Amino acid sequence: MTEAVNPAPTSDFVRDEIRADNEAGTYGGRVQTRFPPEPNGYLHIGHAKAICVDFGIAKDFGGVCNLRLDDTNPDTEDVEYVDSIREDIAWLGYEPQSVLFASDYFEQLYTWAELLIGQGLAYVDEQDGETISAQRGGYGKPGVESPFRDRPVEESLTELRKMRAGEYPDGSRVLRAKIDMQHENMQLRDPVMYRIRRSNHHRTGDTWCIYPTYDWAHGQSDAIEGVTHSLCTLEFGSNRALYDWYLAHLPLEQAPPKQREFARLELTHTVTSKRRLRQLIENGVVDGWDDPRMPTISALRRRGYPPAAIREFCAYIGLTRTNSRHDIELLESFVRKHLNLTSQRRMAVLRPLKVVIDNWPTDASGAPVVEYFDVVNNPENPDDGIRSVPFSGELWIEQDDFAEVPPPKFFRLSPGREVRLRGAYLVTCTDVVKNDAGEVVEVHVTMDPESRGGTAPDGRKVKSTMHWVSAAHAVNAQVALYERLFSAPAPGERTGDVMDDLDPHSRELLTNAKVEPALADTAPGEVVQFERLGYFAHDPRTPMLFHRTVGLRDEWANIQKRQNKG
Ligand code: ATP
Ligand code: MG
């Protein structure tokens, strides 16, 4: 039966606060969250955590979660990313109540900006960006007020209107909030609200040449939509005061949303930053956003990760307020648990070596007899039924399963040794054929006809059982094996550059795999278990290309054992 996968924690600091808000009636019992990606790249496993948090919390409280594309930076954004984000969220099993765009609020944001100017809370600064940032100061370093800070309200209004009308070149002016140039939180030292940027926006085209900053857009968008709890990662902690400041000075019809921060998801051997992932593509390290070595959701999908495994992993690690790096083996153990229950077993030989059974019978016409063995498709699920696997006098086995001179503890096939061909017969190696280079290219065996099904009537034991594929029936396949993209557990920690920790051999493509005929019917995207080798996902686009999802060994269990000992 289905093994209970580790239960999700039922309580965390965010859920506790929402409960308290509901009791206090802060939002009249309403709960509304949003997932707010910037459409400037593909979502990664870190975003999967945010998605599980935002959608999961809304669901737990019978609330609403929208997808909001935070599209305030036209230089880097594109509809391709919008589409992929929507696809990834749906694949993870969540459905936004609505799909919204921050760019739809540009007019409202502009109106509010004029309102702040009118209240003496914002001004147009004509200094260049370098000067403004130098004047901001730093911790223990006083800020310097801009000479434009106290210009008349009317002047700032006129200037902002001219900025919007396109009368000034890019970068020549900004609108700034007038808060406190000596504030200990740098974010409150007169932050920029608008910059002039002539860039074609993927939705608003050339309508605007001024664009709001993240801080000026985010909380206001939350408020416009009626978000109650605006959840984000810890690095936005210092933006919270500004988030609250803007909302406190705007005429809102309901209680302002609350920003709350939780720990980012980081995994060992993995980078989760769109900028870094883009760099990997641009440097030709990987083939694209969905290269199976990438931590993007589209890559994990292509590699065969079940969405439920990702959700359970995210629920298991839960919500905390301290950043930490989780072992990727933990995520993989959830993947393996799911695939063990759902995937059909198949036989595939990745690096083939020919085995010839010298005493295999022939039929009346002199052709080798073909036998069929019934094999259970998935021992975890009887409903998956059985299939018939052909067996004949010439077979493929793994090169690794044969040694002419067996090293110590090697119990697989070698001259004079008897082994079991899984579910079929016991065979004994009698001879080998070598090529000019002295490599074994063919192994000759004799089989015990009494051992049909894999057991000898006299009950004698063999130490090894090996998988095989009938040579006459084999289907060709390509198989991609993967190592970690980054060999270091914390990429970049050593030298400051993650690229220094790349494993140059993270992919091995085997182009001569021989697989059993049933695999020709594998659906695009389907994941199967290759017996003894691991779980493999059929590529969604290239027929008979299989990606290793994970191996069979539970490395997470080993890590835990080591930790318990230590
Ligand atoms: P990146 O740094 O990779 O570009 P980002 O934070 O800029 O990511 P956004 O598209 O702005 O990406 O993020 C959308 C949401 O996803 C934000 O609320 C952000 O806090 C969250 N998020 C991004 N990365 C992670 C992560 N590693 N773990 C958890 N949540 C994340
Ligand atoms: Mg960002």
XYZ file of C-alpha atoms and ligand atoms in Angstrom:
598
model
C 0.000 0.000 0.000
C 0.943 3.606 -0.347
C 3.507 4.431 2.251
C 2.658 7.621 4.145
C 5.033 10.286 2.933
C 6.354 12.533 5.695
C 3.537 14.713 7.012
C 3.519 18.480 6.539
C 3.793 20.722 9.568
C 0.355 22.149 10.350
C 1.570 25.341 11.919
C 4.235 27.950 11.237
C 4.766 31.605 12.001
C 2.809 32.796 8.967
C -0.179 30.526 9.482
C -0.195 31.471 13.177
C -0.311 35.156 12.317
C -3.095 34.641 9.788
C -5.103 32.797 12.427
C -4.571 35.719 14.798
C -5.640 38.189 12.096
C -8.752 36.174 11.444
C -9.605 36.149 15.134
C -8.990 39.876 15.436
C -10.997 40.512 12.268
C -8.143 42.508 10.704
C -9.306 41.691 7.194
C -12.844 40.605 8.023
C -11.706 36.973 7.885
C -10.434 37.303 4.330
C -7.135 35.679 3.339
C -5.558 36.656 0.048
C -2.019 35.963 -1.116
C -0.243 36.318 -4.441
C 2.706 34.777 -6.214
C 4.558 37.718 -7.797
C 7.349 36.624 -10.149
C 9.090 39.019 -12.445
C 8.733 37.547 -15.967
C 12.449 37.742 -16.706
C 13.314 34.043 -16.711
C 12.043 30.576 -15.952
C 10.899 29.584 -12.484
C 13.216 27.416 -10.393
C 12.886 25.106 -7.404
C 13.094 28.118 -5.058
C 10.015 29.568 -6.721
C 8.325 26.198 -6.260
C 8.637 26.731 -2.525
C 7.147 30.233 -2.802
C 4.322 28.835 -4.956
C 3.576 26.106 -2.413
C 3.601 28.711 0.361
C 1.430 31.301 -1.413
C -1.101 28.906 -2.928
C -0.949 26.435 -0.046
C -1.727 29.036 2.616
C -4.605 30.513 0.622
C -6.024 27.020 0.206
C -5.630 26.138 3.894
C -7.653 29.193 4.884
C -10.240 29.027 2.113
C -8.719 32.177 0.644
C -7.563 33.399 -2.735
C -4.165 33.334 -4.422
C -3.516 35.204 -7.652
C -0.593 35.062 -9.977
C 0.740 38.553 -10.408
C 3.386 39.170 -13.012
C 5.589 41.843 -11.530
C 6.375 43.364 -14.912
C 7.798 46.763 -14.040
C 11.167 46.363 -15.743
C 10.637 46.257 -19.533
C 14.326 45.702 -20.350
C 14.456 42.111 -19.177
C 10.894 40.860 -19.454
C 9.177 38.851 -22.134
C 5.914 36.996 -22.874
C 7.904 33.778 -23.313
C 8.559 33.933 -19.568
C 4.970 34.802 -18.741
C 3.821 31.702 -20.622
C 6.379 29.424 -18.997
C 5.470 30.724 -15.520
C 1.807 29.945 -16.087
C 2.629 26.486 -17.393
C 4.923 25.696 -14.455
C 2.368 26.757 -11.846
C -0.324 24.626 -13.480
C 2.043 21.668 -13.654
C 2.821 22.018 -9.955
C -0.896 21.575 -9.381
C -2.032 25.099 -8.556
C -4.545 27.331 -10.250
C -4.434 31.062 -9.709
C -7.809 32.674 -9.121
C -6.722 35.378 -11.599
C -3.664 36.202 -13.639
C -2.792 39.832 -13.018
C -0.110 42.215 -14.199
C 1.523 45.013 -12.249
C 1.636 46.919 -15.539
C -2.167 47.163 -15.386
C -1.722 49.460 -12.382
C 0.667 51.917 -14.026
C -2.027 54.611 -14.300
C -3.147 54.166 -10.681
C 0.458 54.245 -9.481
C 1.034 57.436 -11.397
C -2.049 59.055 -9.877
C -0.844 58.104 -6.415
C 2.598 59.492 -7.183
C 1.079 62.897 -7.957
C -0.885 62.594 -4.739
C 2.305 62.058 -2.716
C 3.938 65.040 -4.403
C 0.872 67.100 -3.496
C 1.334 66.099 0.152
C 4.961 67.160 0.026
C 6.055 63.529 0.243
C 7.798 63.180 -3.118
C 9.958 65.307 -5.398
C 11.626 65.206 -8.773
C 15.394 65.015 -8.486
C 17.479 66.189 -11.437
C 20.771 64.745 -10.242
C 22.309 61.772 -11.983
C 22.116 58.270 -10.566
C 25.716 58.211 -9.398
C 25.327 61.381 -7.359
C 22.085 60.174 -5.817
C 23.567 56.895 -4.781
C 26.710 58.548 -3.353
C 24.528 60.905 -1.321
C 22.590 58.005 0.163
C 25.519 57.329 2.516
C 25.690 54.038 4.366
C 25.560 52.455 7.758
C 26.995 55.034 10.145
C 27.562 57.288 7.166
C 25.162 60.225 6.984
C 23.024 60.834 3.950
C 23.181 64.084 2.013
C 19.952 65.828 1.038
C 19.450 66.595 -2.615
C 19.350 70.299 -3.587
C 15.994 69.489 -5.260
C 14.483 68.019 -2.115
C 12.655 71.154 -1.043
C 11.594 72.433 -4.426
C 7.975 73.621 -4.600
C 5.239 71.008 -4.994
C 4.058 72.632 -8.235
C 7.522 72.373 -9.739
C 7.779 68.664 -8.978
C 4.319 68.084 -10.426
C 5.235 69.870 -13.646
C 8.529 67.996 -13.853
C 6.889 64.607 -13.312
C 4.326 65.370 -16.021
C 7.129 66.310 -18.414
C 8.971 63.127 -17.497
C 5.883 61.129 -18.363
C 5.378 63.117 -21.583
C 8.807 62.082 -22.778
C 10.406 65.521 -22.649
C 13.560 64.351 -20.914
C 16.240 61.844 -21.853
C 16.570 58.507 -20.059
C 18.212 58.730 -16.676
C 18.054 62.533 -16.467
C 15.500 62.723 -13.664
C 13.852 60.519 -11.063
C 10.914 60.866 -8.733
C 11.896 60.229 -5.114
C 9.887 59.768 -1.950
C 10.739 62.395 0.663
C 11.276 60.392 3.824
C 14.454 60.777 5.845
C 18.011 61.068 4.522
C 19.406 60.092 7.937
C 17.233 57.016 8.461
C 19.161 54.003 9.729
C 17.364 51.875 7.153
C 18.922 52.874 3.816
C 15.716 51.947 2.037
C 14.051 54.955 3.639
C 16.659 57.482 2.512
C 14.468 59.082 -0.140
C 14.032 56.019 -2.363
C 13.468 56.317 -6.097
C 9.874 55.794 -7.254
C 10.142 56.441 -11.004
C 12.945 56.350 -13.536
C 12.876 57.427 -17.190
C 13.423 54.457 -19.430
C 12.593 54.313 -23.127
C 12.051 50.630 -23.576
C 9.283 48.688 -25.249
C 7.178 46.897 -22.651
C 5.773 43.477 -23.547
C 2.274 44.605 -22.600
C 2.121 48.395 -22.539
C 4.327 48.886 -25.580
C 5.564 52.468 -25.810
C 2.763 54.006 -23.736
C 5.137 54.720 -20.886
C 8.645 56.062 -20.739
C 8.719 56.224 -16.952
C 8.593 52.992 -14.969
C 7.945 52.430 -11.263
C 10.612 50.785 -9.110
C 9.977 47.477 -7.391
C 9.249 49.155 -4.060
C 6.886 51.715 -5.501
C 4.955 49.058 -7.403
C 4.862 46.061 -5.122
C 2.921 47.019 -2.018
C 0.623 49.271 -4.031
C -0.190 46.367 -6.358
C -0.903 44.219 -3.307
C -3.253 46.880 -1.948
C -5.049 47.376 -5.278
C -5.718 43.650 -5.495
C -6.856 43.308 -1.893
C -3.969 41.116 -0.794
C -3.991 40.546 2.955
C -0.685 38.729 3.480
C 2.150 39.489 1.102
C 4.688 36.709 1.546
C 8.218 36.989 0.256
C 11.743 35.899 1.040
C 13.944 37.226 3.839
C 16.063 39.506 1.670
C 13.031 41.783 1.372
C 13.024 42.257 5.140
C 14.613 45.692 4.928
C 12.069 46.734 2.280
C 9.219 46.150 4.687
C 9.464 49.571 6.353
C 9.194 51.241 2.965
C 6.339 48.940 1.984
C 4.485 50.102 5.079
C 5.436 53.757 4.622
C 3.965 54.009 1.128
C 0.753 52.284 2.135
C 0.391 54.460 5.232
C 0.365 57.580 3.030
C -2.156 56.416 0.443
C -5.952 56.561 0.646
C -6.735 52.846 0.960
C -10.226 51.526 1.389
C -9.210 48.635 3.594
C -6.527 47.593 6.055
C -3.145 47.609 4.311
C -1.611 44.258 3.385
C 1.164 42.879 5.582
C 4.495 41.840 4.177
C 5.963 38.808 5.924
C 9.273 37.169 5.060
C 10.326 33.522 5.080
C 13.599 31.748 4.320
C 14.652 31.208 0.734
C 14.994 27.652 -0.433
C 18.595 26.794 -1.188
C 19.785 23.308 -2.128
C 23.246 21.796 -2.022
C 25.033 21.590 -5.378
C 22.470 24.013 -6.821
C 22.169 27.685 -7.643
C 18.739 29.304 -7.474
C 19.017 32.683 -9.055
C 17.608 33.469 -12.456
C 20.607 35.630 -13.236
C 23.026 32.759 -12.585
C 20.897 30.278 -14.462
C 20.811 32.603 -17.439
C 24.596 32.808 -17.277
C 24.818 29.005 -17.525
C 22.771 29.124 -20.716
C 24.664 32.055 -22.186
C 28.017 30.394 -21.465
C 26.865 27.196 -23.169
C 27.248 25.141 -19.981
C 23.725 23.788 -20.415
C 21.434 23.524 -23.443
C 18.681 25.824 -22.221
C 16.242 26.562 -19.405
C 14.937 22.990 -19.455
C 18.270 21.188 -19.669
C 17.658 18.341 -17.179
C 20.610 19.481 -15.064
C 18.975 22.849 -14.373
C 17.001 23.455 -11.156
C 14.208 25.105 -13.137
C 10.720 23.697 -12.828
C 10.652 23.023 -16.570
C 13.912 21.054 -16.298
C 12.713 19.053 -13.299
C 9.550 18.247 -15.258
C 11.591 17.081 -18.243
C 13.808 15.056 -15.954
C 10.816 13.205 -14.543
C 10.268 14.771 -11.114
C 6.648 14.211 -10.071
C 5.002 17.503 -9.064
C 3.596 15.833 -5.945
C 7.138 15.015 -4.802
C 8.124 18.684 -5.095
C 5.031 19.748 -3.158
C 5.699 17.241 -0.391
C 9.322 18.285 -0.143
C 8.276 21.934 0.212
C 5.696 21.056 2.850
C 8.262 18.979 4.712
C 10.897 21.716 4.925
C 8.152 24.164 5.903
C 8.390 27.862 6.636
C 11.184 29.213 8.772
C 12.853 32.543 9.387
C 16.443 31.412 9.008
C 18.093 30.710 5.686
C 19.648 27.299 5.300
C 20.724 24.988 2.548
C 18.876 21.699 2.272
C 20.511 18.529 0.988
C 19.446 17.848 -2.561
C 19.360 14.176 -1.578
C 16.333 14.971 0.590
C 14.419 16.298 -2.421
C 15.521 13.257 -4.398
C 14.253 10.911 -1.706
C 10.750 12.351 -2.167
C 11.119 11.903 -5.920
C 12.237 8.298 -5.504
C 9.404 7.517 -3.091
C 6.843 8.686 -5.624
C 8.432 7.044 -8.620
C 8.764 3.754 -6.767
C 5.004 3.705 -6.394
C 4.069 4.883 -9.858
C 6.642 3.803 -12.395
C 6.669 0.631 -14.439
C 9.744 -1.601 -14.338
C 11.628 -2.278 -17.534
C 14.922 -3.826 -18.584
C 17.466 -1.674 -20.359
C 21.145 -2.237 -21.038
C 23.085 1.012 -21.128
C 26.545 -0.227 -22.196
C 25.833 -3.463 -24.059
C 27.953 -6.608 -24.165
C 26.789 -9.537 -26.326
C 26.080 -12.878 -24.642
C 25.634 -15.969 -26.807
C 23.981 -19.060 -25.342
C 25.756 -21.915 -27.118
C 23.193 -24.572 -26.202
C 20.131 -22.495 -27.061
C 17.646 -24.579 -29.100
C 16.615 -23.898 -32.683
C 13.245 -24.587 -34.245
C 12.466 -26.850 -37.228
C 13.631 -24.169 -39.664
C 16.927 -23.775 -37.841
C 16.058 -20.366 -36.345
C 16.694 -19.779 -32.638
C 13.638 -20.419 -30.473
C 12.042 -17.339 -28.879
C 10.571 -17.720 -25.409
C 8.357 -15.203 -23.636
C 8.489 -14.518 -19.931
C 5.648 -12.853 -18.074
C 6.996 -10.083 -15.891
C 5.204 -7.951 -13.301
C 5.170 -4.317 -14.411
C 5.167 -2.779 -10.968
C 5.398 -4.840 -7.786
C 4.026 -1.789 -5.896
C 0.858 -1.704 -7.961
C -0.811 -4.939 -9.112
C -3.166 -2.913 -11.322
C -0.236 -2.208 -13.622
C -0.426 -5.838 -14.724
C 2.184 -7.945 -16.443
C 3.931 -7.887 -19.776
C 5.591 -10.480 -21.939
C 9.345 -10.129 -22.470
C 11.041 -12.026 -25.319
C 14.162 -14.100 -24.630
C 16.368 -15.903 -27.132
C 19.867 -17.239 -27.762
C 21.642 -13.890 -28.079
C 21.320 -11.269 -25.404
C 22.697 -7.944 -24.295
C 24.000 -7.530 -20.757
C 25.822 -4.609 -19.135
C 29.561 -4.509 -19.728
C 29.850 -3.873 -15.989
C 28.209 -7.211 -15.285
C 31.098 -9.165 -16.765
C 34.743 -9.379 -15.723
C 37.243 -11.674 -17.398
C 39.340 -11.527 -14.257
C 36.899 -10.864 -11.421
C 38.174 -8.470 -8.738
C 37.510 -9.409 -5.089
C 33.781 -9.357 -4.199
C 32.746 -9.345 -7.857
C 29.989 -11.974 -8.073
C 28.603 -11.240 -11.491
C 29.473 -13.066 -14.700
C 33.033 -14.277 -15.252
C 34.593 -17.358 -16.845
C 33.382 -20.537 -15.150
C 30.833 -18.669 -13.008
C 27.058 -19.309 -12.981
C 24.604 -16.397 -12.646
C 20.877 -15.823 -13.047
C 19.442 -13.927 -15.997
C 16.550 -12.266 -14.220
C 13.344 -14.276 -14.460
C 14.765 -16.473 -17.232
C 17.595 -19.011 -16.818
C 20.800 -19.784 -14.987
C 23.784 -19.509 -17.313
C 27.477 -20.350 -16.919
C 30.237 -18.526 -18.755
C 32.311 -20.864 -20.893
C 34.308 -18.655 -23.245
C 34.976 -15.128 -24.451
C 35.664 -13.567 -27.871
C 38.084 -10.642 -28.044
C 38.782 -8.012 -30.663
C 42.246 -7.053 -31.960
C 42.651 -4.663 -29.042
C 42.188 -7.556 -26.639
C 38.795 -6.332 -25.384
C 36.061 -8.848 -24.704
C 33.341 -8.276 -27.316
C 31.272 -11.409 -26.845
C 30.696 -13.804 -23.978
C 29.674 -17.413 -24.508
C 27.568 -19.238 -21.955
C 25.599 -22.417 -21.578
C 22.229 -22.421 -19.918
C 20.601 -24.967 -17.663
C 17.296 -25.824 -19.424
C 15.964 -27.064 -16.068
C 16.258 -23.587 -14.559
C 13.445 -21.904 -16.514
C 12.129 -18.932 -14.514
C 15.498 -18.506 -12.854
C 15.685 -21.312 -10.287
C 17.367 -24.675 -10.574
C 15.376 -27.742 -9.489
C 18.203 -28.823 -7.182
C 17.901 -25.469 -5.400
C 21.550 -24.514 -5.957
C 22.304 -20.876 -5.275
C 23.901 -18.250 -7.504
C 25.219 -14.987 -6.114
C 24.097 -12.666 -8.869
C 20.990 -11.799 -10.848
C 21.428 -9.664 -13.927
C 19.103 -7.873 -16.268
C 19.230 -8.584 -19.996
C 17.640 -7.678 -23.299
C 17.124 -10.123 -26.165
C 19.413 -8.960 -28.975
C 16.978 -9.914 -31.739
C 14.208 -7.874 -30.100
C 16.191 -4.983 -28.638
C 15.227 -1.409 -29.426
C 17.941 1.234 -29.650
C 17.864 4.106 -27.214
C 19.926 7.012 -25.992
C 20.347 7.469 -22.286
C 21.598 10.581 -20.515
C 23.205 10.106 -17.119
C 23.663 13.127 -14.895
C 25.984 14.140 -12.100
C 25.492 17.312 -10.076
C 25.961 20.391 -12.244
C 28.074 21.862 -9.418
C 30.437 19.552 -7.602
C 30.657 21.780 -4.499
C 27.798 21.582 -1.968
C 27.716 25.400 -1.761
C 28.589 26.601 -5.269
C 30.675 29.752 -5.278
C 31.596 29.602 -1.605
C 35.253 28.832 -2.291
C 36.184 31.477 -4.855
C 33.144 33.720 -5.019
C 32.340 32.494 -8.527
C 29.877 29.639 -8.901
C 31.337 28.868 -12.334
C 34.527 27.658 -10.620
C 32.558 24.810 -9.078
C 31.034 23.420 -12.257
C 31.510 19.702 -12.828
C 32.684 19.504 -16.462
C 31.382 15.919 -16.678
C 27.872 16.500 -15.396
C 26.299 14.795 -18.396
C 27.184 11.497 -20.027
C 25.191 10.615 -23.125
C 25.113 6.900 -23.952
C 24.037 6.507 -27.556
C 24.109 2.733 -27.877
C 21.678 1.554 -25.223
C 19.641 -1.593 -25.958
C 16.246 -1.747 -24.338
C 13.370 -4.195 -24.187
C 10.670 -3.767 -26.841
C 7.984 -2.579 -24.389
C 9.966 0.635 -23.962
C 9.148 1.629 -27.529
C 5.618 2.288 -26.246
C 6.702 4.675 -23.495
C 4.713 7.890 -23.673
C 6.579 11.188 -24.021
C 7.413 12.401 -20.529
C 6.661 9.051 -18.884
C 9.030 7.852 -16.168
C 10.000 4.189 -15.890
C 12.366 2.279 -13.680
C 15.217 0.597 -15.508
C 15.837 -2.361 -13.251
C 18.992 -2.045 -11.170
C 19.804 1.335 -12.780
C 17.367 3.958 -11.596
C 14.379 5.966 -12.763
C 14.428 7.361 -16.277
C 12.201 9.916 -17.959
C 11.335 9.612 -21.624
C 12.163 12.915 -23.265
C 9.033 14.875 -24.210
C 10.408 15.793 -27.644
C 13.032 13.248 -28.709
C 11.717 9.685 -28.977
C 13.828 7.007 -27.285
C 15.950 9.498 -25.371
C 15.828 8.798 -21.643
C 17.084 11.039 -18.842
C 18.082 9.534 -15.530
C 15.803 11.160 -12.973
C 17.428 9.638 -9.881
C 19.293 6.461 -9.025
C 17.765 3.719 -6.918
C 19.904 4.102 -3.821
C 18.494 6.287 -1.070
C 21.447 8.586 -0.486
C 19.414 10.637 1.955
C 19.150 7.641 4.285
C 22.948 7.349 4.227
C 23.382 11.030 5.010
C 21.047 10.698 7.968
C 22.879 7.628 9.236
C 26.172 9.502 9.053
C 24.644 12.490 10.838
C 23.185 10.315 13.581
C 26.562 8.670 14.161
C 28.424 11.992 14.188
P 15.933 35.366 -8.656
O 16.792 35.921 -7.564
O 16.145 33.947 -8.972
O 15.867 36.244 -9.872
P 13.681 36.622 -7.726
O 13.491 36.738 -6.267
O 14.159 37.813 -8.457
O 14.518 35.361 -8.029
P 11.035 36.809 -8.518
O 10.481 36.408 -9.817
O 11.118 38.245 -8.215
O 12.412 36.115 -8.424
O 10.366 36.042 -7.314
C 9.012 35.701 -7.205
C 8.772 35.194 -5.807
O 9.519 34.003 -5.595
C 9.229 36.200 -4.761
O 8.222 36.311 -3.788
C 10.464 35.589 -4.189
O 10.586 35.922 -2.840
C 10.236 34.093 -4.394
N 11.495 33.362 -4.503
C 12.497 33.602 -5.382
N 13.542 32.771 -5.143
C 13.192 31.982 -4.089
C 13.839 30.941 -3.356
N 15.061 30.518 -3.652
N 13.155 30.370 -2.339
C 11.916 30.772 -2.025
N 11.260 31.745 -2.670
C 11.876 32.356 -3.690
Mg 14.220 39.578 -8.360
